[in-house]
mmCIF file of C-alpha atoms in Angstrom:
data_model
loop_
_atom_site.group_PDB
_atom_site.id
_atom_site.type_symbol
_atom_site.label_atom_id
_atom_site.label_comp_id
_atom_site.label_asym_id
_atom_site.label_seq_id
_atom_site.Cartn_x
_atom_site.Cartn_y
_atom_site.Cartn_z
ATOM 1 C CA UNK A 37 -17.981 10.303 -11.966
ATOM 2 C CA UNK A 38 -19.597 12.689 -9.332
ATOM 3 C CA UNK A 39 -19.599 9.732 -6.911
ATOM 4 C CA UNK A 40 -15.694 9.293 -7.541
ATOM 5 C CA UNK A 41 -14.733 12.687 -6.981
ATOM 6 C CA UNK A 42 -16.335 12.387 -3.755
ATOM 7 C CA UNK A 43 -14.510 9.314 -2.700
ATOM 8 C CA UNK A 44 -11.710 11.947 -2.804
ATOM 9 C CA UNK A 45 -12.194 13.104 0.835
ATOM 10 C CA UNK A 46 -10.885 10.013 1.781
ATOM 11 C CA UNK A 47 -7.752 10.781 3.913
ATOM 12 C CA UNK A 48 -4.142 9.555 3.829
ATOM 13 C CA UNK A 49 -2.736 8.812 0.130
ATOM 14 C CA UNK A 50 -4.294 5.713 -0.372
ATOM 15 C CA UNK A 51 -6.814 5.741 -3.927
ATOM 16 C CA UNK A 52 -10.092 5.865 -3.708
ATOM 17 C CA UNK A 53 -11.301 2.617 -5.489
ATOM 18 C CA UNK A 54 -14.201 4.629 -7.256
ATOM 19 C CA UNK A 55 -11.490 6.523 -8.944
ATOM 20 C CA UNK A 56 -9.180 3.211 -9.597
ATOM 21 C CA UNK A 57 -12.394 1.466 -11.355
ATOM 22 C CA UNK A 58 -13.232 4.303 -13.161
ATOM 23 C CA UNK A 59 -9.607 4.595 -14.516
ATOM 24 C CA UNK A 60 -9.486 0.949 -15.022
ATOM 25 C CA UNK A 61 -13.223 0.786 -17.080
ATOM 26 C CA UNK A 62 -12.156 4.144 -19.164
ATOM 27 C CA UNK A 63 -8.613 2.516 -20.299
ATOM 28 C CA UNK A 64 -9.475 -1.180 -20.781
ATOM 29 C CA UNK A 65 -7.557 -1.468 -23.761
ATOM 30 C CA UNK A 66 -4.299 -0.973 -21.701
ATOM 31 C CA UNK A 67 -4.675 -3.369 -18.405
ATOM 32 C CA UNK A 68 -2.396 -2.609 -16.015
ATOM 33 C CA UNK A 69 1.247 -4.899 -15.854
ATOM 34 C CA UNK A 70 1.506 -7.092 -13.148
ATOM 35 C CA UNK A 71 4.926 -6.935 -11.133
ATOM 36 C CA UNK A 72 4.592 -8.766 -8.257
ATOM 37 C CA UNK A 73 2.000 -11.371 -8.025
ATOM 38 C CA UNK A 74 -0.192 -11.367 -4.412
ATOM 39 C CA UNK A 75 1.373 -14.916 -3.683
ATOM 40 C CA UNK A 76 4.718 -13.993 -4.276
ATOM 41 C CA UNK A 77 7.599 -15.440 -2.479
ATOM 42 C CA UNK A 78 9.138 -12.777 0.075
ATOM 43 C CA UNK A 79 12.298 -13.225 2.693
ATOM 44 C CA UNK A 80 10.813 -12.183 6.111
ATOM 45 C CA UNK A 81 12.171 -11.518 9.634
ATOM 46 C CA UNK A 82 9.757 -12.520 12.062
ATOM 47 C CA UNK A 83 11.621 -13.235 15.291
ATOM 48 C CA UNK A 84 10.114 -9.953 17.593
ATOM 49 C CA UNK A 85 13.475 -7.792 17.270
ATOM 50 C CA UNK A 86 15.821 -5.090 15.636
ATOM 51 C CA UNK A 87 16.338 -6.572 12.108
ATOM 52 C CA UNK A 88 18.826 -4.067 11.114
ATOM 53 C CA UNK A 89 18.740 -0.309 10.972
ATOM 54 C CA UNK A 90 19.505 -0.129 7.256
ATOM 55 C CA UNK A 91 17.074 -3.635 6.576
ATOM 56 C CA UNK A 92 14.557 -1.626 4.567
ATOM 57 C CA UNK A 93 17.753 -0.639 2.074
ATOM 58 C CA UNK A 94 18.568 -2.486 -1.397
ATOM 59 C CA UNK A 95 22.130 -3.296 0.059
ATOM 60 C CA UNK A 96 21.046 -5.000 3.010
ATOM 61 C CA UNK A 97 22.262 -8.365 3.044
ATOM 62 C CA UNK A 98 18.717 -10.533 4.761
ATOM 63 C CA UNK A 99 21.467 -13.598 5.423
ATOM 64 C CA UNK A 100 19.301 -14.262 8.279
ATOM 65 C CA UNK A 101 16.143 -13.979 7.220
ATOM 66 C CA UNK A 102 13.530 -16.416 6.211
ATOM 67 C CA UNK A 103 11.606 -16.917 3.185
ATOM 68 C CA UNK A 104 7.894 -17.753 1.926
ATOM 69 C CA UNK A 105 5.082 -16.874 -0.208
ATOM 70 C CA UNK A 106 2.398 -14.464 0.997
ATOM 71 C CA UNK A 107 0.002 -14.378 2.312
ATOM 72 C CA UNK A 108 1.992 -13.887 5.666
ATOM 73 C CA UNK A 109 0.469 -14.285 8.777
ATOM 74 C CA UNK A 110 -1.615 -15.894 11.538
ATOM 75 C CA UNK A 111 -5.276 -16.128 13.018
ATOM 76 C CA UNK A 112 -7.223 -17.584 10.091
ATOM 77 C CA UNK A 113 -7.376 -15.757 7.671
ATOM 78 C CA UNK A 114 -6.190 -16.933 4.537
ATOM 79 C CA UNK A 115 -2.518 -17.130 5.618
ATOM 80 C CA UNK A 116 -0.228 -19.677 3.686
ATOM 81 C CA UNK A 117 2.969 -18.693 5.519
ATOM 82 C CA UNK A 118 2.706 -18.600 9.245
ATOM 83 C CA UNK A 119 4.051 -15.861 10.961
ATOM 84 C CA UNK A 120 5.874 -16.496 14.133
ATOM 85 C CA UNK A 121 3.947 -14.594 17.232
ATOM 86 C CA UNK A 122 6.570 -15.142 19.794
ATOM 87 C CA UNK A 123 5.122 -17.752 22.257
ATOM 88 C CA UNK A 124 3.687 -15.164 24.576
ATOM 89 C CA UNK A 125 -0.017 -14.745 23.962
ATOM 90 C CA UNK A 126 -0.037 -11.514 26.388
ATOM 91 C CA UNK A 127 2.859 -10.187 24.817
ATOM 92 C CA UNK A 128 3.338 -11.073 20.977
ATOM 93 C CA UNK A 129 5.523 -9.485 18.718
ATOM 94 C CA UNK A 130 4.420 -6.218 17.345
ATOM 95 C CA UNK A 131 6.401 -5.918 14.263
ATOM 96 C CA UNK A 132 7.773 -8.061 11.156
ATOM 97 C CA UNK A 133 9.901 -7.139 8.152
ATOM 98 C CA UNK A 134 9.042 -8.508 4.475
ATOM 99 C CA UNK A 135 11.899 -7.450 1.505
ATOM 100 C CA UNK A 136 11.446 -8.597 -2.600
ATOM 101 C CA UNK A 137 13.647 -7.880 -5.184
ATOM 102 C CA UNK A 138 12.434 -8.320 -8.285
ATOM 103 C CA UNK A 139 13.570 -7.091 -12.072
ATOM 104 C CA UNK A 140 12.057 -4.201 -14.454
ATOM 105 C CA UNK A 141 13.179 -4.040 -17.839
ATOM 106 C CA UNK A 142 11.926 -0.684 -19.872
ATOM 107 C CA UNK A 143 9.059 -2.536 -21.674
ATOM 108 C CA UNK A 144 7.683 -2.780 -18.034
ATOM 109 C CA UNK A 145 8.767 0.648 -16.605
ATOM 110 C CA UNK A 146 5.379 3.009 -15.816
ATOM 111 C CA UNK A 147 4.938 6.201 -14.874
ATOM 112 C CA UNK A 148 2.582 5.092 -12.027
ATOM 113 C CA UNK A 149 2.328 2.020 -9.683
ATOM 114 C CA UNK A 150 -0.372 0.501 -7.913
ATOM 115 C CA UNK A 151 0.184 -1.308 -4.635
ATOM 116 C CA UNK A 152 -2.879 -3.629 -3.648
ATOM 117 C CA UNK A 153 -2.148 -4.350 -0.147
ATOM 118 C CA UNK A 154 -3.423 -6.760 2.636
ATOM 119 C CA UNK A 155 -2.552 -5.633 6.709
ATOM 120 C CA UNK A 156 -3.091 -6.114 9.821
ATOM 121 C CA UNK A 157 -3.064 -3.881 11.733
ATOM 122 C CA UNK A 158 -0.201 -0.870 10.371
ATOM 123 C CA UNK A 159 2.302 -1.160 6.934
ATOM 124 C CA UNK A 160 5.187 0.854 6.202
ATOM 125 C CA UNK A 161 6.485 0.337 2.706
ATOM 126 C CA UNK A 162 9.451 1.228 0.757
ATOM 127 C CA UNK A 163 11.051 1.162 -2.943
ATOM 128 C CA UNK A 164 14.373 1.234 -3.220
ATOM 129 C CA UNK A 165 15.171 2.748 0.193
ATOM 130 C CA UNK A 166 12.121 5.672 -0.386
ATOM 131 C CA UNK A 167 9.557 5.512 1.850
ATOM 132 C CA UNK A 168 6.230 4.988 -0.431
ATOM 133 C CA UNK A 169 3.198 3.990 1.889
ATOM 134 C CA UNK A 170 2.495 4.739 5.665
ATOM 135 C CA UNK A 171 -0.704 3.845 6.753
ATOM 136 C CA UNK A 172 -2.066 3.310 10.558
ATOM 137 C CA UNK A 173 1.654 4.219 11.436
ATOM 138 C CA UNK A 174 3.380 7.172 13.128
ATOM 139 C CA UNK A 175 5.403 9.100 10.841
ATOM 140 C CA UNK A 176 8.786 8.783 12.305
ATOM 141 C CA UNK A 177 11.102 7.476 15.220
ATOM 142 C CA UNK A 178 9.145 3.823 14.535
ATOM 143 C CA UNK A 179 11.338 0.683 16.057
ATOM 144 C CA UNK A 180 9.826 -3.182 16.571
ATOM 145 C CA UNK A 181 8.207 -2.147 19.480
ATOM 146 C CA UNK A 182 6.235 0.103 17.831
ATOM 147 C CA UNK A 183 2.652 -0.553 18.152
ATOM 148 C CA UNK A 184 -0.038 0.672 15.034
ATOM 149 C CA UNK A 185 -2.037 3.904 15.720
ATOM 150 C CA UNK A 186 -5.191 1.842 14.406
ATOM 151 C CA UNK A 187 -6.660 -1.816 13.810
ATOM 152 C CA UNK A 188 -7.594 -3.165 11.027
ATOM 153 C CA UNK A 189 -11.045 -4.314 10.973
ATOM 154 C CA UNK A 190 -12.710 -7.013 10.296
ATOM 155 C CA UNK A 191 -15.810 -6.036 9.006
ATOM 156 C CA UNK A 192 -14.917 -4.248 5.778
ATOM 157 C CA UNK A 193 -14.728 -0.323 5.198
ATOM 158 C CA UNK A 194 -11.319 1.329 4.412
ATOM 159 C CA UNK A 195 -9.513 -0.332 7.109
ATOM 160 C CA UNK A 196 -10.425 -4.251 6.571
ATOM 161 C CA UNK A 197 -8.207 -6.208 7.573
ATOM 162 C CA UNK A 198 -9.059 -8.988 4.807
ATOM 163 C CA UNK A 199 -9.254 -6.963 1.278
ATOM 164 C CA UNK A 200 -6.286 -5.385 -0.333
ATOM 165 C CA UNK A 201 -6.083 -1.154 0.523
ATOM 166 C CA UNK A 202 -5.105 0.669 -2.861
ATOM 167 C CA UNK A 203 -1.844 2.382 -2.697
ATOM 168 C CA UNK A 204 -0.183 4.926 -5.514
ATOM 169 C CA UNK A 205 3.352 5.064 -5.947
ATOM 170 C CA UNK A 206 5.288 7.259 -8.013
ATOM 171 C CA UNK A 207 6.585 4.612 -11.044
ATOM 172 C CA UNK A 208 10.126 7.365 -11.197
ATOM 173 C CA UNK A 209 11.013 5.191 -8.306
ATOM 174 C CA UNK A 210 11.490 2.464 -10.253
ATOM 175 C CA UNK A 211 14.729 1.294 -12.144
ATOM 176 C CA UNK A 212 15.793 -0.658 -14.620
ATOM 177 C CA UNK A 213 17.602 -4.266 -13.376
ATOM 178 C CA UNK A 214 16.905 -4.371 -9.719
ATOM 179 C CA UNK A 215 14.496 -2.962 -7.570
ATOM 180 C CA UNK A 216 14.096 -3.563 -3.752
ATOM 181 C CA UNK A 217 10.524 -3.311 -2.372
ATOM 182 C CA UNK A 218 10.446 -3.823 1.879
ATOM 183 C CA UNK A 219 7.659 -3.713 4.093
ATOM 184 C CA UNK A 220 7.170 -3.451 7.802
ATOM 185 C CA UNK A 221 3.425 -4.484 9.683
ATOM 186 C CA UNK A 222 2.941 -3.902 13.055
ATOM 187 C CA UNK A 223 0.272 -4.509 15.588
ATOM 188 C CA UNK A 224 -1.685 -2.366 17.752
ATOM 189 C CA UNK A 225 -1.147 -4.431 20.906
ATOM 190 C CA UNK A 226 1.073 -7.490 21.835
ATOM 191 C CA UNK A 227 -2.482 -9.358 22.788
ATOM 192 C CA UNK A 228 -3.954 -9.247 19.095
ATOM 193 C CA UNK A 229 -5.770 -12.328 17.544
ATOM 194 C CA UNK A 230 -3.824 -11.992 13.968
ATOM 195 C CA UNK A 231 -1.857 -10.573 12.251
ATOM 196 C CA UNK A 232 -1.300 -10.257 7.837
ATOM 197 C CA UNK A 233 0.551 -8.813 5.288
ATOM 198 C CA UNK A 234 0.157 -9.095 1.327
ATOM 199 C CA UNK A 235 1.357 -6.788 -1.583
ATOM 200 C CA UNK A 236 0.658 -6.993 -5.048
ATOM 201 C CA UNK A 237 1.905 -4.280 -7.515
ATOM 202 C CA UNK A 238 0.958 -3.374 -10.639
ATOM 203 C CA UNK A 239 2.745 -0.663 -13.417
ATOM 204 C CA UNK A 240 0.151 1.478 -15.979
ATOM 205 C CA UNK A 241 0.620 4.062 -18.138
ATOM 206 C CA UNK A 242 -2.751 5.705 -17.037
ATOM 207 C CA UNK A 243 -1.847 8.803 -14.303
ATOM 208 C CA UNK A 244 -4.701 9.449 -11.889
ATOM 209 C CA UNK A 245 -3.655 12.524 -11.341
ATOM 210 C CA UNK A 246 -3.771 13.566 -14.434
ATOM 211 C CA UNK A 247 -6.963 11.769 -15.900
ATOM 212 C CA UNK A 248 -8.811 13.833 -12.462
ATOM 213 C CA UNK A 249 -7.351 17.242 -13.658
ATOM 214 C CA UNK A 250 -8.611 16.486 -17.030
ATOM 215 C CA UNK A 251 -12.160 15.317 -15.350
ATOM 216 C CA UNK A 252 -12.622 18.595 -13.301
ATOM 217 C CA UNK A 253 -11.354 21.069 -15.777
ATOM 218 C CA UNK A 254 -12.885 19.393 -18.850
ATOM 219 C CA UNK A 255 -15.845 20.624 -20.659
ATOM 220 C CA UNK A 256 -18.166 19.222 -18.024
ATOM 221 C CA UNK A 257 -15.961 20.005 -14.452
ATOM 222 C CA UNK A 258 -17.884 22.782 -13.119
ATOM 223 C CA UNK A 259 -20.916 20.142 -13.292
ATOM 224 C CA UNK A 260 -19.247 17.249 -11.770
ATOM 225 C CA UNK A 261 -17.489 19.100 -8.966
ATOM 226 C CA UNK A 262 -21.049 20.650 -7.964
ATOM 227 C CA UNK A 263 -22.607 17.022 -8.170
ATOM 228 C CA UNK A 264 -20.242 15.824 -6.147
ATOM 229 C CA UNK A 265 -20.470 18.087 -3.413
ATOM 230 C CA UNK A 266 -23.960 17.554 -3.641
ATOM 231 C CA UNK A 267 -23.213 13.827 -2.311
ATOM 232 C CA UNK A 268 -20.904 14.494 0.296
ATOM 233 C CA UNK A 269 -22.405 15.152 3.999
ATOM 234 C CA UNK A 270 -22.448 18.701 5.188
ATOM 235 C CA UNK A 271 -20.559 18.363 8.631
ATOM 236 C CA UNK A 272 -17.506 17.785 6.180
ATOM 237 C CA UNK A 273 -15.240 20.246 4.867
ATOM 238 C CA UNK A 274 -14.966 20.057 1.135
ATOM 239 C CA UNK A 275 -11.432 20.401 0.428
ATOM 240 C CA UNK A 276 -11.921 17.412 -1.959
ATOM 241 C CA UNK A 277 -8.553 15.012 -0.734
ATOM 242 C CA UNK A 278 -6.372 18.599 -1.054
ATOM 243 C CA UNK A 279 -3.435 15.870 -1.939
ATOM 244 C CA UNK A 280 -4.576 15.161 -4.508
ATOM 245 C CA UNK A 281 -6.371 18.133 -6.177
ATOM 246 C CA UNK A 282 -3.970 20.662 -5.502
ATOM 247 C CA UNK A 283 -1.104 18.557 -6.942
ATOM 248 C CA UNK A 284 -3.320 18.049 -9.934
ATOM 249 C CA UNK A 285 -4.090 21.696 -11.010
#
């Protein structure tokens, strides 16, 4: 537990997989509900321009688009569906566009989602027209020419390139019938060797954020915190992933 509490310095609002595990082993009995399978079938827009301003949107009409099952992508990696890199190996394209719908019915609807996801090199992704994930992306005024502010790597750590990169998303987002989830990966440079994108997403009833309140303000908090901060190095600032703890309490 100290270890996982620790794992909370990690930045941006992905979660920490000692935490996910440790949620995971403590409610067993109540596996999370698969929602979109990692092979899934996706429409995608791969042709190195604007798809649409409004192509991220449940309305959007992807007439044009084209469709297969992930994993998306090229270089050799595991890709069934081969991306498109636009013919110019000193200039590829930087971005492509992924959209799902898929159906919830209330049985299925959670409080919290988890989205396991695979890219190379930056991922925007979106529910129902809400922006949910942003990772090695600028925040705003992002186009197809857009490169990623980092690379995915291919060595492991939190930015591999080849394992999935755990994702919360608020399950309020969700609706009954219909949902729309879209996704954008872009590279770093037009010169890269590959390029991926995968999603899986799960539904649970188990809150994170509540199950770590409970952890550090149980009987036993004071101990855990000060074990954790034990483990951490001392050149770091112990806020303890302030997104997450301060939302908690």
């Amino acid at each position: 537990r100290p270890y996982a509490i620790a794992s909370l310095i990690e930045p941006n609002s992905n979660l920490s997989n000692l935490i996910s595990k440790l949620i995971e082993w403590e409610n067993k009995e109540t596996p999370p509900v698969t929602i979109i399978k990692p092979d899934s079938s996706w429409f995608y827009y791969d042709k190195g321009s604007n798809p649409g301003d409004e192509w991220f949107q449940p309305w959007f009409l992807n007439k044009d688009w084209s469709k297969g099952i992930a994993k998306f992508g090229y270089g050799g990696d595991g890709e069934i569906t081969q991306l498109d890199d636009g013919g110019d190996l000193g200039n590829k394209n930087l971005a492509y566009y992924f959209r799902k719908s898929f159906e919830v019915s209330k049985e299925s609807k959670k409080p919290f989602l988890i989205a396991n996801v695979v890219r190379d090199d930056g991922v925007i992704v979106y529910l129902n027209g809400t922006k949910v994930i942003t990772d090695n992306m600028p925040t705003d005024n992002i186009t197809y020419l857009t490169p990623a502010t980092g690379t995915a790597a291919p060595n492991g750590g939190p930015n591999d390139e080849k394992n999935p990169k755990r994702f919360l998303i608020d399950g309020d987002l969700l609706e009954v019938g219909t949902n729309v989830i879209a996704a954008q990966v872009h590279q770093i440079h037009g010169q890269s060797s590959d390029v991926a994108f995968q999603l899986e997403l799960l539904a649970s009833d188990a809150n994170p954020k509540n199950y770590i309140k409970e952890l550090i303000t149980g009987i036993n908090g004071e101990m855990i915190l000060e074990s954790a901060m034990k483990i951490l190095p001392s050149s770091i600032t112990i806020t303890l992933s302030a997104n997450w703890l301060a939302s908690s309490i």
